Amino acid sequence: MALDVIDALKTVTVEGKIDKLQLRIGVHTGAVLAGVIGFKKPRYLLFGDTVAIAHQLQMTGQAGKVHISEPTVFMLKIGTAFMIEPRQKVILQGKAKKTFWLKSKTAAPR
């Protein structure tokens, strides 16, 4: 879905702007806690380390790319085949962790 969103943004134009709209996406796999918070203006929120790591991946990513963690790579290799490119280690939660770029979906499984 992240790759589809980035592809869809290539066709979006913002009136009065020359540059195309770009997005940084960070994806991490793990447990989260979810709940509705508030009475007057309820909001559905996600909590946990997984959300924090995904946010850090997004913040250290590049526009127009999907930045993914090692656990996400492991899960992607179980299912559909994707082209994944290693990236240099990034500091996530105070530790240097291996991260990757999600490039595209491949036609044939690996």
Short mmCIF file of N, CA and C in Angstrom, two decimals:
data_model
loop_
_atom_site.label_atom_id
_atom_site.label_comp_id
_atom_site.label_asym_id
_atom_site.label_seq_id
_atom_site.Cartn_x
_atom_site.Cartn_y
_atom_site.Cartn_z
N MET A 1 0.82 -1.19 0.00
CA MET A 1 0.00 0.00 0.00
C MET A 1 0.87 1.26 0.00
N ALA A 2 1.98 1.25 0.74
CA ALA A 2 2.86 2.42 0.80
C ALA A 2 3.41 2.76 -0.58
N LEU A 3 3.79 1.73 -1.35
CA LEU A 3 4.31 1.97 -2.69
C LEU A 3 3.22 2.54 -3.60
N ASP A 4 1.98 2.07 -3.43
CA ASP A 4 0.86 2.59 -4.21
C ASP A 4 0.59 4.05 -3.90
N VAL A 5 0.70 4.43 -2.64
CA VAL A 5 0.49 5.83 -2.24
C VAL A 5 1.54 6.72 -2.89
N ILE A 6 2.80 6.30 -2.86
CA ILE A 6 3.87 7.09 -3.46
C ILE A 6 3.66 7.22 -4.97
N ASP A 7 3.24 6.13 -5.62
CA ASP A 7 2.95 6.20 -7.06
C ASP A 7 1.79 7.15 -7.35
N ALA A 8 0.75 7.09 -6.51
CA ALA A 8 -0.42 7.95 -6.72
C ALA A 8 -0.07 9.42 -6.57
N LEU A 9 0.87 9.74 -5.68
CA LEU A 9 1.25 11.14 -5.47
C LEU A 9 1.93 11.75 -6.69
N LYS A 10 2.45 10.93 -7.57
CA LYS A 10 3.11 11.44 -8.78
C LYS A 10 2.12 12.15 -9.70
N THR A 11 0.84 11.81 -9.55
CA THR A 11 -0.18 12.43 -10.41
C THR A 11 -0.88 13.60 -9.74
N VAL A 12 -0.60 13.83 -8.46
CA VAL A 12 -1.25 14.91 -7.72
C VAL A 12 -0.53 16.23 -7.98
N THR A 13 -1.31 17.25 -8.28
CA THR A 13 -0.74 18.59 -8.44
C THR A 13 -1.39 19.53 -7.43
N VAL A 14 -0.60 20.45 -6.93
CA VAL A 14 -1.10 21.44 -6.00
C VAL A 14 -1.12 22.77 -6.74
N GLU A 15 -2.28 23.39 -6.78
CA GLU A 15 -2.44 24.62 -7.53
C GLU A 15 -1.48 25.69 -7.03
N GLY A 16 -0.76 26.31 -7.96
CA GLY A 16 0.18 27.37 -7.60
C GLY A 16 1.56 26.87 -7.21
N LYS A 17 1.74 25.56 -7.18
CA LYS A 17 3.05 24.99 -6.81
C LYS A 17 3.67 24.31 -8.01
N ILE A 18 4.96 24.49 -8.18
CA ILE A 18 5.69 23.86 -9.29
C ILE A 18 6.10 22.44 -8.90
N ASP A 19 6.58 22.29 -7.67
CA ASP A 19 7.05 20.99 -7.20
C ASP A 19 5.90 20.03 -6.96
N LYS A 20 6.19 18.75 -7.15
CA LYS A 20 5.21 17.71 -6.87
C LYS A 20 5.15 17.46 -5.37
N LEU A 21 4.01 16.99 -4.92
CA LEU A 21 3.82 16.61 -3.53
C LEU A 21 4.62 15.34 -3.27
N GLN A 22 5.41 15.32 -2.20
CA GLN A 22 6.22 14.14 -1.86
C GLN A 22 5.93 13.70 -0.44
N LEU A 23 6.20 12.43 -0.17
CA LEU A 23 5.87 11.84 1.11
C LEU A 23 7.01 10.94 1.56
N ARG A 24 7.29 10.94 2.87
CA ARG A 24 8.22 9.98 3.47
C ARG A 24 7.38 8.98 4.24
N ILE A 25 7.66 7.69 4.06
CA ILE A 25 6.90 6.65 4.76
C ILE A 25 7.85 5.77 5.54
N GLY A 26 7.51 5.50 6.80
CA GLY A 26 8.27 4.58 7.64
C GLY A 26 7.38 3.44 8.09
N VAL A 27 7.87 2.19 7.95
CA VAL A 27 7.08 1.02 8.31
C VAL A 27 7.88 0.12 9.23
N HIS A 28 7.27 -0.25 10.37
CA HIS A 28 7.87 -1.19 11.31
C HIS A 28 6.82 -2.23 11.67
N THR A 29 7.25 -3.43 11.99
CA THR A 29 6.35 -4.52 12.34
C THR A 29 6.47 -4.83 13.82
N GLY A 30 5.35 -4.93 14.51
CA GLY A 30 5.37 -5.26 15.93
C GLY A 30 4.02 -5.01 16.57
N ALA A 31 3.98 -5.19 17.88
CA ALA A 31 2.74 -5.04 18.64
C ALA A 31 2.43 -3.56 18.90
N VAL A 32 1.14 -3.25 18.90
CA VAL A 32 0.68 -1.90 19.24
C VAL A 32 -0.55 -2.00 20.14
N LEU A 33 -0.81 -0.93 20.83
CA LEU A 33 -2.02 -0.80 21.63
C LEU A 33 -2.85 0.29 20.96
N ALA A 34 -4.14 0.02 20.76
CA ALA A 34 -5.00 0.99 20.10
C ALA A 34 -6.22 1.28 20.95
N GLY A 35 -6.71 2.50 20.85
CA GLY A 35 -7.90 2.85 21.61
C GLY A 35 -8.46 4.18 21.18
N VAL A 36 -9.71 4.41 21.59
CA VAL A 36 -10.38 5.68 21.32
C VAL A 36 -10.21 6.55 22.56
N ILE A 37 -9.70 7.75 22.36
CA ILE A 37 -9.41 8.68 23.45
C ILE A 37 -10.28 9.91 23.29
N GLY A 38 -10.94 10.34 24.37
CA GLY A 38 -11.69 11.59 24.37
C GLY A 38 -13.19 11.40 24.33
N PHE A 39 -13.90 12.41 24.86
CA PHE A 39 -15.36 12.40 24.88
C PHE A 39 -15.94 13.39 23.88
N LYS A 40 -15.47 14.65 23.94
CA LYS A 40 -16.00 15.68 23.04
C LYS A 40 -15.56 15.47 21.60
N LYS A 41 -14.30 15.11 21.44
CA LYS A 41 -13.74 14.89 20.11
C LYS A 41 -12.94 13.58 20.14
N PRO A 42 -13.63 12.43 20.06
CA PRO A 42 -12.93 11.14 20.16
C PRO A 42 -11.95 10.94 19.01
N ARG A 43 -10.83 10.32 19.34
CA ARG A 43 -9.80 10.03 18.34
C ARG A 43 -9.32 8.61 18.52
N TYR A 44 -9.10 7.95 17.41
CA TYR A 44 -8.55 6.60 17.43
C TYR A 44 -7.03 6.73 17.37
N LEU A 45 -6.32 6.22 18.38
CA LEU A 45 -4.87 6.38 18.46
C LEU A 45 -4.17 5.04 18.62
N LEU A 46 -2.93 4.99 18.15
CA LEU A 46 -2.06 3.83 18.32
C LEU A 46 -0.92 4.21 19.26
N PHE A 47 -0.53 3.28 20.15
CA PHE A 47 0.53 3.53 21.12
C PHE A 47 1.53 2.38 21.08
N GLY A 48 2.77 2.66 21.48
CA GLY A 48 3.75 1.61 21.66
C GLY A 48 5.06 1.87 20.94
N ASP A 49 6.04 1.01 21.23
CA ASP A 49 7.36 1.13 20.62
C ASP A 49 7.29 0.99 19.10
N THR A 50 6.40 0.15 18.60
CA THR A 50 6.27 -0.05 17.16
C THR A 50 5.92 1.26 16.47
N VAL A 51 5.02 2.01 17.05
CA VAL A 51 4.61 3.30 16.47
C VAL A 51 5.78 4.28 16.53
N ALA A 52 6.51 4.29 17.64
CA ALA A 52 7.65 5.20 17.80
C ALA A 52 8.75 4.88 16.78
N ILE A 53 9.01 3.59 16.56
CA ILE A 53 10.05 3.19 15.60
C ILE A 53 9.62 3.54 14.18
N ALA A 54 8.35 3.30 13.83
CA ALA A 54 7.86 3.68 12.50
C ALA A 54 8.00 5.18 12.29
N HIS A 55 7.73 5.96 13.32
CA HIS A 55 7.89 7.41 13.24
C HIS A 55 9.36 7.79 13.01
N GLN A 56 10.26 7.14 13.71
CA GLN A 56 11.69 7.42 13.53
C GLN A 56 12.15 7.02 12.12
N LEU A 57 11.63 5.92 11.61
CA LEU A 57 11.96 5.51 10.23
C LEU A 57 11.48 6.57 9.24
N GLN A 58 10.28 7.07 9.45
CA GLN A 58 9.75 8.12 8.58
C GLN A 58 10.60 9.37 8.67
N MET A 59 11.00 9.76 9.87
CA MET A 59 11.78 10.98 10.06
C MET A 59 13.19 10.88 9.45
N THR A 60 13.78 9.68 9.43
CA THR A 60 15.12 9.51 8.88
C THR A 60 15.08 9.06 7.42
N GLY A 61 13.89 8.98 6.85
CA GLY A 61 13.74 8.56 5.46
C GLY A 61 13.96 9.70 4.48
N GLN A 62 13.70 9.41 3.22
CA GLN A 62 13.83 10.40 2.15
C GLN A 62 12.49 10.53 1.43
N ALA A 63 12.23 11.71 0.92
CA ALA A 63 10.98 11.97 0.20
C ALA A 63 10.85 11.02 -0.99
N GLY A 64 9.68 10.44 -1.13
CA GLY A 64 9.41 9.55 -2.25
C GLY A 64 9.88 8.12 -2.03
N LYS A 65 10.28 7.79 -0.79
CA LYS A 65 10.78 6.45 -0.50
C LYS A 65 10.08 5.86 0.71
N VAL A 66 10.08 4.51 0.77
CA VAL A 66 9.51 3.80 1.91
C VAL A 66 10.67 3.19 2.69
N HIS A 67 10.83 3.62 3.93
CA HIS A 67 11.93 3.20 4.82
C HIS A 67 11.37 2.12 5.74
N ILE A 68 11.97 0.92 5.73
CA ILE A 68 11.43 -0.19 6.52
C ILE A 68 12.47 -0.77 7.46
N SER A 69 11.99 -1.41 8.52
CA SER A 69 12.87 -2.02 9.52
C SER A 69 13.15 -3.49 9.17
N GLU A 70 14.11 -4.07 9.88
CA GLU A 70 14.48 -5.47 9.65
C GLU A 70 13.32 -6.44 9.94
N PRO A 71 12.55 -6.25 11.04
CA PRO A 71 11.40 -7.15 11.24
C PRO A 71 10.38 -7.08 10.10
N THR A 72 10.23 -5.90 9.50
CA THR A 72 9.30 -5.76 8.38
C THR A 72 9.83 -6.50 7.16
N VAL A 73 11.14 -6.45 6.92
CA VAL A 73 11.75 -7.20 5.82
C VAL A 73 11.48 -8.68 6.00
N PHE A 74 11.65 -9.17 7.21
CA PHE A 74 11.41 -10.59 7.51
C PHE A 74 9.96 -10.96 7.16
N MET A 75 9.01 -10.14 7.57
CA MET A 75 7.60 -10.42 7.30
C MET A 75 7.28 -10.33 5.79
N LEU A 76 7.90 -9.41 5.09
CA LEU A 76 7.66 -9.28 3.65
C LEU A 76 8.20 -10.48 2.89
N LYS A 77 9.29 -11.06 3.37
CA LYS A 77 9.88 -12.23 2.70
C LYS A 77 9.01 -13.47 2.87
N ILE A 78 8.17 -13.49 3.89
CA ILE A 78 7.25 -14.62 4.10
C ILE A 78 6.15 -14.60 3.05
N GLY A 79 5.67 -13.42 2.72
CA GLY A 79 4.54 -13.28 1.80
C GLY A 79 5.00 -12.95 0.39
N THR A 80 4.39 -11.92 -0.17
CA THR A 80 4.66 -11.48 -1.53
C THR A 80 6.10 -11.00 -1.68
N ALA A 81 6.65 -11.18 -2.86
CA ALA A 81 8.04 -10.80 -3.11
C ALA A 81 8.15 -9.30 -3.40
N PHE A 82 9.13 -8.67 -2.77
CA PHE A 82 9.40 -7.24 -2.97
C PHE A 82 10.88 -7.05 -3.25
N MET A 83 11.21 -5.98 -3.97
CA MET A 83 12.60 -5.59 -4.13
C MET A 83 12.97 -4.72 -2.94
N ILE A 84 13.99 -5.15 -2.20
CA ILE A 84 14.40 -4.45 -0.98
C ILE A 84 15.88 -4.12 -1.11
N GLU A 85 16.22 -2.88 -0.78
CA GLU A 85 17.61 -2.42 -0.88
C GLU A 85 18.11 -2.05 0.51
N PRO A 86 19.26 -2.60 0.92
CA PRO A 86 19.80 -2.24 2.24
C PRO A 86 20.16 -0.76 2.31
N ARG A 87 20.02 -0.21 3.48
CA ARG A 87 20.41 1.16 3.74
C ARG A 87 21.41 1.14 4.89
N GLN A 88 22.14 2.22 5.08
CA GLN A 88 23.07 2.27 6.20
C GLN A 88 22.31 2.16 7.51
N LYS A 89 23.01 1.81 8.57
CA LYS A 89 22.36 1.70 9.88
C LYS A 89 21.86 3.07 10.32
N VAL A 90 20.73 3.04 11.02
CA VAL A 90 20.09 4.25 11.53
C VAL A 90 19.90 4.07 13.03
N ILE A 91 20.03 5.16 13.77
CA ILE A 91 19.81 5.11 15.22
C ILE A 91 18.31 5.09 15.49
N LEU A 92 17.83 3.96 16.04
CA LEU A 92 16.43 3.81 16.42
C LEU A 92 16.38 3.45 17.89
N GLN A 93 15.72 4.25 18.67
CA GLN A 93 15.61 4.07 20.11
C GLN A 93 16.99 3.94 20.77
N GLY A 94 17.92 4.77 20.31
CA GLY A 94 19.26 4.84 20.90
C GLY A 94 20.22 3.75 20.45
N LYS A 95 19.82 2.89 19.52
CA LYS A 95 20.69 1.81 19.04
C LYS A 95 20.79 1.85 17.53
N ALA A 96 21.97 1.52 16.99
CA ALA A 96 22.14 1.45 15.54
C ALA A 96 21.46 0.18 15.02
N LYS A 97 20.52 0.35 14.11
CA LYS A 97 19.76 -0.78 13.57
C LYS A 97 19.86 -0.79 12.06
N LYS A 98 19.87 -2.00 11.47
CA LYS A 98 19.86 -2.15 10.03
C LYS A 98 18.48 -1.75 9.51
N THR A 99 18.46 -0.94 8.46
CA THR A 99 17.20 -0.56 7.84
C THR A 99 17.31 -0.74 6.34
N PHE A 100 16.18 -0.62 5.66
CA PHE A 100 16.12 -0.94 4.23
C PHE A 100 15.16 0.02 3.53
N TRP A 101 15.31 0.09 2.20
CA TRP A 101 14.36 0.80 1.35
C TRP A 101 13.49 -0.25 0.69
N LEU A 102 12.18 -0.02 0.70
CA LEU A 102 11.25 -0.87 -0.03
C LEU A 102 11.13 -0.25 -1.43
N LYS A 103 11.64 -0.94 -2.44
CA LYS A 103 11.75 -0.35 -3.77
C LYS A 103 10.50 -0.59 -4.63
N SER A 104 10.12 -1.86 -4.79
CA SER A 104 8.98 -2.19 -5.63
C SER A 104 8.55 -3.63 -5.39
N LYS A 105 7.39 -3.96 -5.90
CA LYS A 105 6.91 -5.32 -5.84
C LYS A 105 7.49 -6.06 -7.06
N THR A 106 7.98 -7.26 -6.85
CA THR A 106 8.54 -8.03 -7.97
C THR A 106 7.47 -8.90 -8.57
N ALA A 107 7.68 -9.27 -9.84
CA ALA A 107 6.69 -10.07 -10.55
C ALA A 107 6.69 -11.52 -10.06
N ALA A 108 7.85 -12.06 -9.78
CA ALA A 108 7.94 -13.47 -9.38
C ALA A 108 8.47 -13.59 -7.96
N PRO A 109 7.99 -14.57 -7.20
CA PRO A 109 8.52 -14.75 -5.83
C PRO A 109 9.96 -15.17 -5.85
N ARG A 110 10.67 -14.80 -4.74
CA ARG A 110 12.09 -15.15 -4.65
C ARG A 110 12.27 -16.57 -4.22
#
